[in-house]
Amino acid sequence: MSPLALVLVIVGLLIAASRAPLIIAPEGTRSLYLKLMETDGRMRALAIMIIALGALMIWASAPEASTVANIVYWLGLLMLAIATFFILLPGQARRLATTTWGSFSTGVLRGLGLVALVFGLLVAAYGLSL
């Protein structure tokens, strides 16, 4: 299995696992997500995890020249940019996240969870097929 395929499987499963609870318990999941973003330190810790995943995506896609590799590369760069925002301006990032997560109704959260679950599983399946 190539590094790109492995990263696609990992990212797909992370998406599916982190968004599936929205289908069953949308309010509880939203509360958990908001609690994870409660302080500047937690926002920076989240940024470190995002940096690690973004760097892994860039590393895995670098030796390949396919369209999928380019998409993974640019998504990795986007993740690094978002993480930089979280590290440099954690208060503003937290307010943006709180406002965004708080604006969704329960039905919308369930729908987003279902779409993300299906998308994550498709990404993981595609990674397994590489």
XYZ file of N, CA, C and O in Angstrom:
520
model
N 0.857 -1.169 0.000
C 0.000 0.000 0.000
C 0.902 1.230 0.000
O 1.799 1.354 0.820
N 0.618 2.151 -0.903
C 1.418 3.369 -1.010
C 1.102 4.320 0.145
O 0.036 4.224 0.763
N 2.003 5.243 0.430
C 1.719 6.218 1.490
C 0.446 7.029 1.215
O -0.309 7.324 2.133
N 0.213 7.374 -0.053
C -0.989 8.133 -0.397
C -2.239 7.322 -0.093
O -3.204 7.844 0.481
N -2.241 6.057 -0.452
C -3.396 5.198 -0.175
C -3.630 5.081 1.327
O -4.776 5.167 1.793
N -2.569 4.922 2.080
C -2.685 4.810 3.533
C -3.251 6.097 4.146
O -4.120 6.051 5.016
N -2.779 7.237 3.661
C -3.278 8.514 4.164
C -4.764 8.682 3.815
O -5.548 9.161 4.634
N -5.155 8.279 2.620
C -6.569 8.375 2.241
C -7.443 7.509 3.145
O -8.525 7.928 3.558
N -6.978 6.319 3.469
C -7.738 5.447 4.367
C -7.830 6.082 5.755
O -8.913 6.142 6.354
N -6.723 6.595 6.259
C -6.719 7.212 7.595
C -7.632 8.434 7.630
O -8.460 8.575 8.535
N -7.502 9.318 6.648
C -8.324 10.529 6.615
C -9.801 10.171 6.474
O -10.655 10.734 7.167
N -10.111 9.230 5.597
C -11.503 8.817 5.419
C -12.109 8.258 6.689
O -13.240 8.597 7.068
N -11.353 7.412 7.376
C -11.861 6.842 8.627
C -11.966 7.884 9.740
O -12.892 7.836 10.556
N -11.039 8.852 9.766
C -11.138 9.936 10.748
C -12.378 10.792 10.506
O -13.071 11.184 11.451
N -12.657 11.074 9.248
C -13.866 11.840 8.908
C -15.102 11.069 9.346
O -15.994 11.619 10.004
N -15.163 9.802 8.981
C -16.335 8.986 9.315
C -16.512 8.857 10.833
O -17.622 9.034 11.349
N -15.436 8.592 11.530
C -15.537 8.378 12.980
C -15.873 9.665 13.738
O -16.591 9.624 14.742
N -15.391 10.786 13.255
C -15.646 12.038 13.976
C -17.006 12.639 13.655
O -17.522 13.442 14.431
N -17.610 12.259 12.545
C -18.897 12.842 12.168
C -20.080 11.887 12.347
O -21.223 12.335 12.407
N -19.833 10.605 12.467
C -20.923 9.644 12.662
C -21.739 9.920 13.923
O -22.961 9.772 13.891
N -21.123 10.338 15.035
C -21.935 10.620 16.227
C -22.969 11.728 16.018
O -23.962 11.796 16.748
N -22.764 12.580 15.017
C -23.749 13.625 14.734
C -25.094 13.041 14.314
O -26.133 13.657 14.529
N -25.088 11.859 13.744
C -26.330 11.230 13.291
C -27.151 10.771 14.491
O -28.367 10.948 14.528
N -26.496 10.207 15.479
C -27.188 9.621 16.628
C -27.470 10.653 17.716
O -28.564 10.707 18.263
N -26.468 11.448 18.059
C -26.593 12.411 19.161
C -26.040 13.769 18.718
O -24.944 14.160 19.136
N -26.777 14.498 17.890
C -26.229 15.753 17.358
C -25.942 16.808 18.427
O -24.906 17.466 18.374
N -26.821 16.960 19.401
C -26.618 17.978 20.433
C -25.436 17.632 21.335
O -24.624 18.487 21.666
N -25.341 16.380 21.725
C -24.219 15.942 22.560
C -22.886 16.062 21.836
O -21.881 16.460 22.431
N -22.893 15.724 20.557
C -21.668 15.814 19.767
C -21.249 17.265 19.605
O -20.067 17.601 19.733
N -22.235 18.138 19.332
C -21.916 19.561 19.218
C -21.341 20.080 20.536
O -20.356 20.815 20.539
N -21.926 19.678 21.650
C -21.419 20.106 22.961
C -19.983 19.637 23.172
O -19.145 20.388 23.694
N -19.693 18.404 22.778
C -18.334 17.881 22.901
C -17.367 18.686 22.043
O -16.286 19.069 22.499
N -17.739 18.958 20.789
C -16.876 19.739 19.909
C -16.622 21.128 20.478
O -15.499 21.623 20.453
N -17.672 21.766 21.001
C -17.508 23.100 21.575
C -16.642 23.060 22.833
O -15.868 23.985 23.088
N -16.762 21.985 23.614
C -15.934 21.840 24.817
C -14.459 21.664 24.427
O -13.568 22.162 25.113
N -14.211 20.965 23.312
C -12.835 20.773 22.839
C -12.199 22.080 22.379
O -10.982 22.176 22.272
N -13.031 23.088 22.086
C -12.528 24.382 21.608
C -12.726 25.486 22.642
O -12.783 26.654 22.300
N -12.814 25.125 23.904
C -13.203 26.052 24.962
C -12.135 27.079 25.345
O -12.461 28.191 25.741
N -10.865 26.740 25.228
C -9.790 27.639 25.659
C -8.763 27.818 24.538
O -8.736 27.050 23.578
N -7.917 28.832 24.716
C -6.859 29.061 23.735
C -5.908 27.869 23.655
O -5.469 27.481 22.575
N -5.599 27.275 24.790
C -4.714 26.112 24.804
C -5.295 24.935 24.039
O -4.578 24.240 23.323
N -6.584 24.712 24.191
C -7.225 23.617 23.455
C -7.260 23.902 21.956
O -7.106 22.987 21.149
N -7.456 25.152 21.589
C -7.441 25.502 20.165
C -6.053 25.266 19.581
O -5.918 24.757 18.474
N -5.039 25.605 20.347
C -3.667 25.387 19.864
C -3.336 23.894 19.800
O -2.633 23.456 18.894
N -3.832 23.119 20.744
C -3.622 21.669 20.702
C -4.317 21.071 19.481
O -3.764 20.195 18.805
N -5.527 21.541 19.186
C -6.228 21.109 17.980
C -5.415 21.471 16.736
O -5.306 20.687 15.801
N -4.819 22.664 16.756
C -3.993 23.096 15.629
C -2.788 22.187 15.432
O -2.414 21.880 14.299
N -2.198 21.724 16.514
C -1.041 20.824 16.399
C -1.455 19.507 15.742
O -0.734 18.971 14.899
N -2.632 19.001 16.104
C -3.119 17.774 15.459
C -3.403 18.013 13.977
O -3.106 17.162 13.134
N -3.957 19.163 13.653
C -4.238 19.495 12.251
C -2.936 19.643 11.476
O -2.837 19.204 10.329
N -1.929 20.241 12.089
C -0.627 20.379 11.439
C -0.029 19.005 11.143
O 0.493 18.772 10.053
N -0.114 18.106 12.099
C 0.425 16.757 11.889
C -0.277 16.063 10.726
O 0.379 15.460 9.864
N -1.599 16.156 10.682
C -2.342 15.507 9.598
C -2.060 16.187 8.257
O -1.871 15.510 7.241
N -2.013 17.513 8.240
C -1.707 18.236 7.002
C -0.318 17.916 6.483
O -0.115 17.710 5.281
N 0.667 17.867 7.380
C 2.033 17.528 6.975
C 2.100 16.100 6.439
O 2.792 15.828 5.444
N 1.376 15.187 7.070
C 1.325 13.807 6.593
C 0.717 13.742 5.191
O 1.205 13.008 4.326
N -0.325 14.525 4.954
C -0.950 14.542 3.630
C 0.004 15.090 2.573
O 0.088 14.547 1.462
N 0.730 16.138 2.909
C 1.693 16.716 1.965
C 2.812 15.725 1.678
O 3.194 15.506 0.523
N 3.343 15.096 2.732
C 4.423 14.119 2.559
C 3.989 12.942 1.694
O 4.720 12.493 0.814
N 2.778 12.430 1.951
C 2.321 11.239 1.229
C 2.026 11.534 -0.227
O 2.157 10.649 -1.089
N 1.617 12.749 -0.535
C 1.234 13.060 -1.917
C 2.398 13.589 -2.749
O 2.302 13.635 -3.967
N 3.494 13.975 -2.123
C 4.611 14.589 -2.838
C 5.227 13.716 -3.932
O 5.479 14.210 -5.031
N 5.484 12.415 -3.702
C 6.160 11.650 -4.750
C 5.259 11.241 -5.920
O 5.760 10.742 -6.924
N 3.972 11.464 -5.832
C 3.066 11.038 -6.896
C 2.614 12.241 -7.715
O 2.601 13.361 -7.231
N 2.205 11.973 -8.953
C 1.820 13.060 -9.855
C 0.381 12.914 -10.340
O 0.021 13.476 -11.356
N -0.436 12.203 -9.617
C -1.823 12.000 -10.047
C -2.711 13.148 -9.589
O -2.328 13.976 -8.762
N -3.918 13.182 -10.107
C -4.893 14.196 -9.713
C -5.229 14.069 -8.231
O -5.318 15.066 -7.512
N -5.417 12.847 -7.768
C -5.728 12.626 -6.352
C -4.587 13.119 -5.480
O -4.818 13.755 -4.443
N -3.354 12.862 -5.886
C -2.201 13.327 -5.117
C -2.181 14.855 -5.049
O -1.879 15.428 -4.001
N -2.513 15.516 -6.150
C -2.565 16.984 -6.143
C -3.653 17.501 -5.209
O -3.451 18.479 -4.491
N -4.811 16.861 -5.213
C -5.903 17.270 -4.333
C -5.484 17.091 -2.875
O -5.686 17.985 -2.041
N -4.902 15.947 -2.553
C -4.453 15.687 -1.173
C -3.372 16.694 -0.776
O -3.378 17.207 0.350
N -2.480 17.014 -1.685
C -1.420 17.991 -1.413
C -2.016 19.354 -1.066
O -1.648 19.965 -0.056
N -2.931 19.834 -1.887
C -3.522 21.153 -1.657
C -4.415 21.170 -0.420
O -4.474 22.187 0.291
N -5.087 20.075 -0.137
C -5.860 20.004 1.104
C -4.935 20.032 2.318
O -5.261 20.631 3.351
N -3.785 19.401 2.201
C -2.795 19.448 3.273
C -2.299 20.867 3.510
O -2.168 21.312 4.656
N -2.049 21.599 2.428
C -1.637 23.002 2.571
C -2.751 23.844 3.193
O -2.486 24.714 4.032
N -3.997 23.587 2.808
C -5.138 24.300 3.389
C -5.223 24.020 4.892
O -5.472 24.927 5.688
N -5.006 22.769 5.265
C -5.037 22.415 6.685
C -3.934 23.137 7.454
O -4.154 23.594 8.581
N -2.759 23.270 6.865
C -1.682 24.007 7.520
C -2.051 25.481 7.681
O -1.748 26.090 8.718
N -2.703 26.061 6.699
C -3.128 27.460 6.791
C -4.173 27.638 7.887
O -4.106 28.594 8.680
N -5.132 26.719 7.962
C -6.158 26.787 9.006
C -5.519 26.636 10.383
O -5.853 27.358 11.323
N -4.590 25.715 10.508
C -3.918 25.496 11.794
C -3.108 26.726 12.207
O -3.056 27.070 13.389
N -2.515 27.402 11.239
C -1.781 28.633 11.537
C -2.723 29.682 12.112
O -2.398 30.374 13.084
N -3.912 29.795 11.539
C -4.939 30.711 12.052
C -5.303 30.341 13.487
O -5.426 31.210 14.344
N -5.455 29.042 13.763
C -5.791 28.578 15.114
C -4.692 28.927 16.114
O -4.973 29.266 17.259
N -3.430 28.821 15.702
C -2.315 29.080 16.607
C -2.137 30.577 16.845
O -1.961 31.022 17.977
N -2.192 31.362 15.773
C -1.936 32.792 15.900
C -3.102 33.571 16.499
O -2.898 34.537 17.227
N -4.326 33.162 16.170
C -5.523 33.872 16.632
C -6.535 32.897 17.224
O -7.634 32.717 16.691
N -6.193 32.252 18.340
C -7.096 31.219 18.872
C -8.448 31.769 19.333
O -9.463 31.094 19.203
N -8.478 32.984 19.862
C -9.748 33.558 20.314
C -10.711 33.786 19.157
O -11.899 33.451 19.236
N -10.198 34.361 18.067
C -11.037 34.597 16.893
C -11.472 33.281 16.253
O -12.618 33.144 15.813
N -10.564 32.313 16.202
C -10.911 31.006 15.642
C -11.993 30.327 16.485
O -12.927 29.720 15.950
N -11.882 30.454 17.790
C -12.873 29.861 18.688
C -14.238 30.521 18.499
O -15.262 29.857 18.436
N -14.260 31.853 18.399
C -15.534 32.552 18.186
C -16.173 32.147 16.864
O -17.379 31.931 16.789
N -15.348 32.022 15.823
C -15.869 31.589 14.524
C -16.438 30.180 14.604
O -17.543 29.905 14.118
N -15.706 29.279 15.244
C -16.164 27.887 15.377
C -17.430 27.803 16.218
O -18.369 27.076 15.865
N -17.474 28.544 17.311
C -18.643 28.518 18.193
C -19.876 29.060 17.474
O -20.956 28.474 17.559
N -19.707 30.154 16.760
C -20.818 30.731 16.008
C -21.301 29.771 14.923
O -22.502 29.567 14.753
N -20.357 29.170 14.213
C -20.721 28.260 13.122
C -21.431 27.026 13.653
O -22.515 26.676 13.187
N -20.833 26.342 14.633
C -21.441 25.126 15.176
C -22.769 25.424 15.862
O -23.687 24.612 15.835
N -22.885 26.574 16.486
C -24.113 26.925 17.186
C -25.255 27.293 16.267
O -26.422 27.280 16.675
N -24.973 27.621 15.012
C -26.028 28.067 14.098
C -26.788 26.917 13.433
O -27.820 27.149 12.818
N -26.296 25.690 13.549
C -26.945 24.553 12.894
C -28.049 23.970 13.766
O -27.864 23.758 14.962
N -29.177 23.648 13.147
C -30.251 22.965 13.863
C -29.902 21.476 14.004
O -28.971 20.984 13.367
N -30.676 20.784 14.815
C -30.441 19.353 15.027
C -30.568 18.575 13.714
O -29.757 17.692 13.425
N -31.565 18.905 12.921
C -31.750 18.214 11.636
C -30.584 18.438 10.691
O -30.153 17.510 10.000
N -30.089 19.653 10.649
C -28.951 19.959 9.786
C -27.710 19.209 10.271
O -26.948 18.675 9.459
N -27.513 19.164 11.574
C -26.362 18.421 12.111
C -26.441 16.947 11.731
O -25.433 16.343 11.358
N -27.634 16.364 11.830
C -27.792 14.956 11.427
C -27.500 14.777 9.942
O -26.831 13.819 9.534
N -27.997 15.692 9.118
C -27.734 15.613 7.680
C -26.257 15.748 7.371
O -25.715 14.988 6.555
N -25.596 16.709 8.018
C -24.155 16.878 7.818
C -23.389 15.640 8.275
O -22.416 15.224 7.637
N -23.826 15.062 9.379
C -23.183 13.847 9.865
C -23.309 12.701 8.879
O -22.345 11.972 8.628
N -24.494 12.546 8.302
C -24.712 11.474 7.326
C -23.877 11.682 6.071
O -23.221 10.753 5.586
N -23.877 12.906 5.558
C -23.089 13.209 4.356
C -21.606 12.979 4.628
O -20.898 12.371 3.815
N -21.120 13.454 5.771
C -19.703 13.288 6.108
C -19.339 11.818 6.321
O -18.260 11.379 5.928
N -20.241 11.050 6.925
C -19.993 9.625 7.124
C -19.845 8.910 5.782
O -18.877 8.172 5.572
N -20.759 9.166 4.875
C -20.702 8.534 3.555
C -19.434 8.976 2.818
O -18.715 8.158 2.231
N -19.143 10.283 2.859
C -17.950 10.798 2.197
C -16.684 10.165 2.770
O -15.796 9.738 2.019
N -16.577 10.113 4.083
C -15.403 9.528 4.715
C -15.208 8.066 4.340
O -14.093 7.624 4.061
N -16.299 7.315 4.318
C -16.196 5.900 3.940
C -15.823 5.741 2.466
O -15.070 4.825 2.112
N -16.319 6.634 1.612
C -15.933 6.587 0.187
C -14.451 6.914 0.008
O -13.767 6.274 -0.800
N -13.949 7.889 0.750
C -12.531 8.225 0.675
C -11.678 7.045 1.142
O -10.685 6.683 0.510
N -12.084 6.418 2.245
C -11.337 5.254 2.751
C -11.390 4.101 1.752
O -10.371 3.429 1.521
N -12.546 3.878 1.153
C -12.670 2.797 0.163
C -11.811 3.088 -1.052
O -11.163 2.177 -1.605
N -11.751 4.334 -1.482
C -10.915 4.689 -2.616
C -9.440 4.458 -2.276
O -8.668 3.953 -3.095
N -9.056 4.830 -1.049
C -7.678 4.593 -0.627
C -7.333 3.105 -0.630
O -6.231 2.722 -1.011
N -8.284 2.277 -0.236
C -8.041 0.826 -0.255
C -7.908 0.292 -1.689
O -7.255 -0.722 -1.910
N -8.551 0.969 -2.641
C -8.498 0.491 -4.023
C -7.242 0.916 -4.768
O -6.976 0.424 -5.860
N -6.473 1.848 -4.192
C -5.244 2.310 -4.859
C -4.155 1.259 -4.807
O -3.994 0.503 -3.942
